[in-house]
CSV table of C-alpha atoms and ligand atoms in Angstrom, one decimal:
chain,number,residue,atom,x,y,z
A,23,UNK,CA,-26.4,46.3,-52.3
A,24,UNK,CA,-28.4,45.1,-48.9
A,25,UNK,CA,-29.8,48.1,-46.5
A,26,UNK,CA,-29.5,46.9,-42.7
A,27,UNK,CA,-32.0,49.4,-40.1
A,28,UNK,CA,-30.8,49.8,-36.9
A,29,UNK,CA,-26.8,49.5,-38.1
A,30,UNK,CA,-24.6,51.5,-35.2
A,31,UNK,CA,-25.2,49.4,-33.1
A,32,UNK,CA,-26.0,44.9,-31.7
A,33,UNK,CA,-27.5,42.8,-33.6
A,34,UNK,CA,-27.1,45.6,-36.7
A,35,UNK,CA,-23.8,46.6,-36.5
A,36,UNK,CA,-22.5,42.7,-36.4
A,37,UNK,CA,-25.1,41.9,-39.9
A,38,UNK,CA,-22.6,44.8,-41.8
A,39,UNK,CA,-19.0,43.6,-41.7
A,40,UNK,CA,-20.9,39.9,-42.0
A,41,UNK,CA,-22.7,41.7,-44.8
A,42,UNK,CA,-19.2,43.1,-46.4
A,43,UNK,CA,-16.6,39.6,-45.6
A,44,UNK,CA,-20.0,38.3,-48.3
A,45,UNK,CA,-18.9,41.4,-50.9
A,46,UNK,CA,-21.3,42.8,-50.6
A,47,UNK,CA,-22.3,46.9,-50.4
A,48,UNK,CA,-24.1,47.6,-47.2
A,49,UNK,CA,-26.4,50.6,-46.4
A,50,UNK,CA,-26.9,51.7,-43.2
A,51,UNK,CA,-29.9,53.0,-41.3
A,52,UNK,CA,-30.3,54.4,-37.7
A,53,UNK,CA,-30.5,57.5,-35.6
A,54,UNK,CA,-26.7,58.4,-36.0
A,55,UNK,CA,-23.8,56.9,-37.3
A,56,UNK,CA,-25.0,55.9,-40.6
A,57,UNK,CA,-25.7,56.3,-44.6
A,58,UNK,CA,-29.4,56.8,-44.0
A,59,UNK,CA,-30.0,58.8,-40.9
A,60,UNK,CA,-33.7,58.5,-40.4
A,61,UNK,CA,-36.2,58.5,-37.2
A,62,UNK,CA,-38.3,54.6,-37.9
A,63,UNK,CA,-40.4,55.8,-35.2
A,64,UNK,CA,-42.5,58.6,-37.2
A,65,UNK,CA,-44.0,58.4,-40.7
A,66,UNK,CA,-42.2,61.6,-42.2
A,67,UNK,CA,-38.8,59.8,-40.6
A,68,UNK,CA,-39.8,56.6,-42.3
A,69,UNK,CA,-39.7,57.7,-45.8
A,70,UNK,CA,-35.9,59.9,-45.0
A,71,UNK,CA,-35.2,55.9,-44.2
A,72,UNK,CA,-36.6,54.7,-47.9
A,73,UNK,CA,-36.1,57.7,-49.5
A,74,UNK,CA,-32.4,57.6,-48.6
A,75,UNK,CA,-31.8,54.4,-49.6
A,76,UNK,CA,-33.8,54.3,-52.9
A,77,UNK,CA,-31.4,57.7,-53.8
A,78,UNK,CA,-28.4,55.1,-52.6
A,79,UNK,CA,-29.2,51.8,-54.3
A,80,UNK,CA,-30.7,53.7,-57.6
A,81,UNK,CA,-33.8,51.5,-57.5
A,82,UNK,CA,-32.3,48.4,-57.0
A,83,UNK,CA,-31.7,46.7,-53.4
A,84,UNK,CA,-30.6,43.2,-53.6
A,85,UNK,CA,-31.5,42.7,-49.9
A,86,UNK,CA,-32.9,44.4,-46.9
A,87,UNK,CA,-32.2,43.7,-43.0
A,88,UNK,CA,-34.5,45.1,-40.5
A,89,UNK,CA,-32.8,45.4,-37.2
A,90,UNK,CA,-34.0,48.5,-35.5
A,91,UNK,CA,-35.8,48.4,-32.5
A,92,UNK,CA,-36.3,49.5,-28.5
A,93,UNK,CA,-36.4,47.3,-26.0
A,94,UNK,CA,-38.9,47.2,-22.6
A,95,UNK,CA,-37.2,49.3,-20.8
A,96,UNK,CA,-38.2,52.1,-23.2
A,97,UNK,CA,-40.0,54.7,-21.4
A,98,UNK,CA,-42.3,55.6,-23.8
A,99,UNK,CA,-44.7,52.5,-24.8
A,100,UNK,CA,-46.3,53.6,-27.4
A,101,UNK,CA,-42.7,54.7,-29.0
A,102,UNK,CA,-41.8,50.5,-28.6
A,103,UNK,CA,-44.7,49.6,-30.7
A,104,UNK,CA,-43.8,52.9,-33.7
A,105,UNK,CA,-40.3,52.3,-34.0
A,106,UNK,CA,-40.5,48.3,-33.7
A,107,UNK,CA,-43.8,47.3,-35.7
A,108,UNK,CA,-44.5,50.3,-37.8
A,109,UNK,CA,-41.2,51.5,-38.3
A,110,UNK,CA,-40.1,47.5,-39.7
A,111,UNK,CA,-43.7,47.1,-42.1
A,112,UNK,CA,-43.2,50.4,-42.9
A,113,UNK,CA,-40.2,50.1,-44.2
A,114,UNK,CA,-40.6,46.8,-46.1
A,115,UNK,CA,-43.8,47.4,-48.1
A,116,UNK,CA,-41.6,51.3,-48.8
A,117,UNK,CA,-38.5,48.8,-50.6
A,118,UNK,CA,-40.6,45.8,-51.5
A,119,UNK,CA,-41.1,47.0,-55.0
A,120,UNK,CA,-37.0,47.8,-55.2
A,121,UNK,CA,-36.4,44.3,-53.9
A,122,UNK,CA,-34.4,41.1,-55.9
A,123,UNK,CA,-33.6,38.5,-53.6
A,124,UNK,CA,-34.7,38.8,-49.7
A,125,UNK,CA,-35.5,39.8,-46.0
A,126,UNK,CA,-35.2,39.5,-42.7
A,127,UNK,CA,-37.0,41.0,-40.0
A,128,UNK,CA,-35.4,40.7,-36.8
A,129,UNK,CA,-38.8,39.3,-34.5
A,130,UNK,CA,-38.2,38.4,-30.7
A,131,UNK,CA,-38.9,34.9,-29.5
A,132,UNK,CA,-41.4,37.4,-27.4
A,133,UNK,CA,-43.3,37.4,-30.4
A,134,UNK,CA,-44.5,33.8,-28.9
A,135,UNK,CA,-45.7,35.3,-25.9
A,136,UNK,CA,-49.1,36.4,-26.9
A,137,UNK,CA,-51.7,35.3,-29.2
A,138,UNK,CA,-52.5,37.2,-32.6
A,139,UNK,CA,-56.1,36.9,-31.3
A,140,UNK,CA,-54.6,38.9,-28.1
A,141,UNK,CA,-52.5,41.3,-29.8
A,142,UNK,CA,-54.3,44.9,-28.9
A,143,UNK,CA,-52.2,45.8,-32.5
A,144,UNK,CA,-54.3,43.5,-34.6
A,145,UNK,CA,-57.5,45.9,-33.5
A,146,UNK,CA,-55.4,49.1,-33.6
A,147,UNK,CA,-56.8,49.0,-29.2
A,148,UNK,CA,-52.9,49.1,-28.2
A,149,UNK,CA,-53.4,52.3,-26.8
A,150,UNK,CA,-56.1,52.1,-24.5
A,151,UNK,CA,-54.4,48.4,-23.6
A,152,UNK,CA,-51.4,49.9,-23.0
A,153,UNK,CA,-53.2,53.1,-20.4
A,154,UNK,CA,-54.4,49.3,-18.7
A,155,UNK,CA,-51.4,47.5,-18.7
A,156,UNK,CA,-49.4,49.3,-15.0
A,157,UNK,CA,-45.8,48.9,-14.8
A,158,UNK,CA,-45.9,46.1,-17.3
A,159,UNK,CA,-46.4,48.2,-20.0
A,160,UNK,CA,-43.4,48.4,-22.0
A,161,UNK,CA,-43.3,44.4,-21.7
A,162,UNK,CA,-46.4,44.0,-23.1
A,163,UNK,CA,-45.5,46.8,-25.8
A,164,UNK,CA,-42.4,45.0,-26.7
A,165,UNK,CA,-44.1,40.9,-26.9
A,166,UNK,CA,-46.8,42.8,-29.2
A,167,UNK,CA,-44.8,44.3,-31.4
A,168,UNK,CA,-43.0,41.9,-32.1
A,169,UNK,CA,-46.0,39.3,-32.7
A,170,UNK,CA,-47.4,42.0,-34.9
A,171,UNK,CA,-44.1,42.5,-36.3
A,172,UNK,CA,-44.3,38.3,-37.2
A,173,UNK,CA,-47.3,38.1,-38.3
A,174,UNK,CA,-47.2,41.1,-40.4
A,175,UNK,CA,-44.0,39.0,-42.5
A,176,UNK,CA,-45.8,35.4,-42.7
A,177,UNK,CA,-49.0,37.6,-43.6
A,178,UNK,CA,-47.0,39.5,-47.5
A,179,UNK,CA,-45.8,36.0,-48.4
A,180,UNK,CA,-48.4,35.4,-51.0
A,181,UNK,CA,-47.0,38.7,-52.8
A,182,UNK,CA,-44.2,38.8,-52.6
A,183,UNK,CA,-43.5,35.1,-53.0
A,184,UNK,CA,-44.9,35.3,-56.5
A,185,UNK,CA,-42.5,38.5,-56.7
A,186,UNK,CA,-39.3,36.0,-55.8
A,187,UNK,CA,-38.4,38.4,-53.1
A,188,UNK,CA,-38.3,36.3,-49.8
A,189,UNK,CA,-39.0,37.2,-46.9
A,190,UNK,CA,-38.3,35.6,-43.1
A,191,UNK,CA,-37.7,36.3,-39.7
A,192,UNK,CA,-35.2,35.5,-36.8
A,193,UNK,CA,-36.5,35.2,-33.0
A,194,UNK,CA,-33.4,35.8,-30.8
A,195,UNK,CA,-33.6,34.8,-27.2
A,196,UNK,CA,-31.3,37.2,-24.7
A,197,UNK,CA,-28.1,38.6,-27.1
A,198,UNK,CA,-25.3,40.4,-25.7
A,199,UNK,CA,-26.5,43.9,-26.8
A,200,UNK,CA,-26.7,47.2,-25.7
A,201,UNK,CA,-30.8,46.2,-25.7
A,202,UNK,CA,-30.3,43.6,-23.1
A,203,UNK,CA,-28.1,45.4,-21.4
A,204,UNK,CA,-31.3,48.0,-20.4
A,205,UNK,CA,-33.6,46.0,-20.3
A,206,UNK,CA,-31.1,44.0,-17.3
A,207,UNK,CA,-30.7,47.3,-15.9
A,208,UNK,CA,-34.7,48.0,-15.6
A,209,UNK,CA,-35.7,47.2,-12.3
A,210,UNK,CA,-39.0,46.3,-13.0
A,211,UNK,CA,-37.5,44.1,-15.9
A,212,UNK,CA,-34.1,43.0,-14.6
A,213,UNK,CA,-35.2,39.9,-12.7
A,214,UNK,CA,-37.1,38.6,-15.8
A,215,UNK,CA,-35.1,38.4,-18.0
A,216,UNK,CA,-32.1,36.9,-15.8
A,217,UNK,CA,-34.6,34.2,-15.4
A,218,UNK,CA,-35.4,33.1,-18.9
A,219,UNK,CA,-32.6,30.9,-19.2
A,220,UNK,CA,-31.6,28.6,-21.8
A,221,UNK,CA,-30.0,25.0,-22.4
A,222,UNK,CA,-26.7,26.8,-23.6
A,223,UNK,CA,-25.9,28.7,-20.6
A,224,UNK,CA,-24.9,31.7,-22.3
A,225,UNK,CA,-26.1,34.9,-23.9
A,226,UNK,CA,-26.3,34.9,-27.9
A,227,UNK,CA,-23.7,36.9,-29.3
A,228,UNK,CA,-24.4,39.2,-32.3
A,229,UNK,CA,-22.5,38.0,-34.7
A,230,UNK,CA,-23.6,34.4,-34.0
A,231,UNK,CA,-27.6,36.4,-35.3
A,232,UNK,CA,-25.8,38.1,-37.8
A,233,UNK,CA,-24.5,34.5,-39.2
A,234,UNK,CA,-28.1,33.3,-39.3
A,235,UNK,CA,-29.4,36.3,-41.0
A,236,UNK,CA,-26.6,36.2,-44.0
A,237,UNK,CA,-27.3,33.1,-44.4
A,238,UNK,CA,-31.1,33.6,-45.1
A,239,UNK,CA,-29.9,36.3,-47.1
A,240,UNK,CA,-28.1,33.9,-49.5
A,241,UNK,CA,-29.1,31.5,-52.4
A,242,UNK,CA,-28.6,28.6,-50.1
A,243,UNK,CA,-31.5,29.4,-48.4
A,244,UNK,CA,-33.4,29.7,-51.5
A,245,UNK,CA,-36.2,28.1,-50.6
A,246,UNK,CA,-36.5,29.0,-46.9
A,247,UNK,CA,-39.8,31.8,-47.2
A,248,UNK,CA,-42.3,33.5,-44.3
A,249,UNK,CA,-40.2,31.1,-41.7
A,250,UNK,CA,-39.4,32.2,-38.4
A,251,UNK,CA,-36.0,31.2,-37.2
A,252,UNK,CA,-35.7,30.9,-33.0
A,253,UNK,CA,-32.1,31.6,-32.5
A,254,UNK,CA,-32.6,31.2,-28.6
A,255,UNK,CA,-30.2,28.7,-27.2
A,256,UNK,CA,-33.0,26.7,-26.6
A,257,UNK,CA,-34.9,28.6,-24.8
A,258,UNK,CA,-38.3,27.7,-26.5
A,259,UNK,CA,-37.9,24.0,-27.0
A,260,UNK,CA,-37.5,24.1,-23.2
A,261,UNK,CA,-40.5,26.2,-22.4
A,262,UNK,CA,-42.8,24.9,-25.3
A,263,UNK,CA,-41.5,21.3,-26.1
A,264,UNK,CA,-45.1,19.9,-27.5
A,265,UNK,CA,-45.3,24.0,-29.6
A,266,UNK,CA,-44.7,24.7,-32.8
B,178,NAI,P1,-29.4,47.4,-30.2
B,178,NAI,O1,-30.3,49.0,-28.8
B,178,NAI,O2,-27.6,47.2,-29.7
B,178,NAI,O3,-29.2,48.0,-31.4
B,178,NAI,C1,-30.6,49.1,-31.9
B,178,NAI,C2,-30.5,49.7,-33.3
B,178,NAI,O4,-31.4,50.3,-33.6
B,178,NAI,C3,-29.4,50.9,-32.4
B,178,NAI,O5,-28.1,51.2,-33.1
B,178,NAI,C4,-30.8,52.4,-32.5
B,178,NAI,O6,-29.7,53.1,-33.0
B,178,NAI,C5,-31.9,51.7,-33.7
B,178,NAI,N1,-32.8,52.3,-33.8
B,178,NAI,C6,-33.2,52.5,-32.5
B,178,NAI,N2,-35.0,53.1,-32.6
B,178,NAI,C7,-34.2,54.4,-33.9
B,178,NAI,C8,-35.4,54.9,-34.8
B,178,NAI,N3,-36.4,54.8,-34.3
B,178,NAI,N4,-34.6,54.8,-35.9
B,178,NAI,C9,-33.8,54.1,-36.4
B,178,NAI,N5,-32.8,53.5,-35.6
B,178,NAI,C10,-33.4,53.4,-34.9
B,178,NAI,O7,-30.3,46.6,-29.6
B,178,NAI,P2,-30.1,45.1,-30.7
B,178,NAI,O8,-29.7,44.3,-29.0
B,178,NAI,O9,-29.0,44.6,-31.2
B,178,NAI,O10,-31.3,44.8,-31.4
B,178,NAI,C11,-32.0,44.6,-32.8
B,178,NAI,C12,-32.9,43.8,-32.9
B,178,NAI,O11,-33.1,43.1,-32.1
B,178,NAI,C13,-34.6,45.1,-32.1
B,178,NAI,O12,-35.3,45.0,-33.0
B,178,NAI,C14,-34.9,44.0,-30.8
B,178,NAI,O13,-35.5,44.2,-30.6
B,178,NAI,C15,-34.0,42.8,-31.2
B,178,NAI,N6,-33.7,41.5,-30.2
B,178,NAI,C16,-33.0,41.7,-29.6
B,178,NAI,C17,-32.8,40.5,-28.4
B,178,NAI,C18,-31.8,41.0,-27.7
B,178,NAI,O14,-31.6,40.5,-26.2
B,178,NAI,N7,-30.5,41.9,-28.0
B,178,NAI,C19,-33.3,39.9,-28.1
B,178,NAI,C20,-34.6,40.1,-29.2
B,178,NAI,C21,-34.9,41.0,-30.4
């Protein structure tokens, strides 16, 4: 059994049939339209998600995919960090003892747009930093949350590797989902997202990200651990050819 958060929409909704096509049973976790309904933005909701998955898998989970997330246009930027970072990491740690094979967290190309040393989440100072962030607070909260998520994954490689459970992130660029549509429609961020170009001149498709996630969960990725896979049509290489 493989648990998928954010299974009701976008990338998560594409991961579910891709896993089923490989013969897996899937436990969906989302605010709605899922076997386990829970709000990953609150401590109670995270516990409900962990308990609900453990209940359904009988304490032994083959894989975990963390897709649930909020975009930069979300009105409350604190909630972006609560869902994208704390929600993801708490579920990851809560299900780790039950995990048998691998987990994949969906980070973002935005994770590379801030350095950990400059990320206020590293010092627990995000509330104060957001108060000073002006109209870019949603974008900053989003980049900080995804940078912190990727750092959290990379920081767990020793413990997870020793337990025989692989852990990786995928970092999409712009992918055609309701989250992207929400950002494009926001007058503060729409132009910045439109100006984020990819050498492959289109948005990514949820099924393309799902295919990478299915590969990372499977036996052909048996030596892939602690890696972040950009899936961005070449944007990162275009912008930063000498940094990787
Ligand atoms: P989406 O909005 O289509 O799907 C996100 C899902 O997460 C929804 O079903 C939503 O109900 C669920 N969710 C949101 N808040 C939740 C909460 N508090 N508790 C439980 N579930 C919650 O978005 P999309 O694009 O599929 O995003 C999936 C992941 O991919 C997110 O983590 C996002 O940050 C990331 N991503 C998306 C990109 C894009 O361009 N679409 C680019 C880079 C990363």
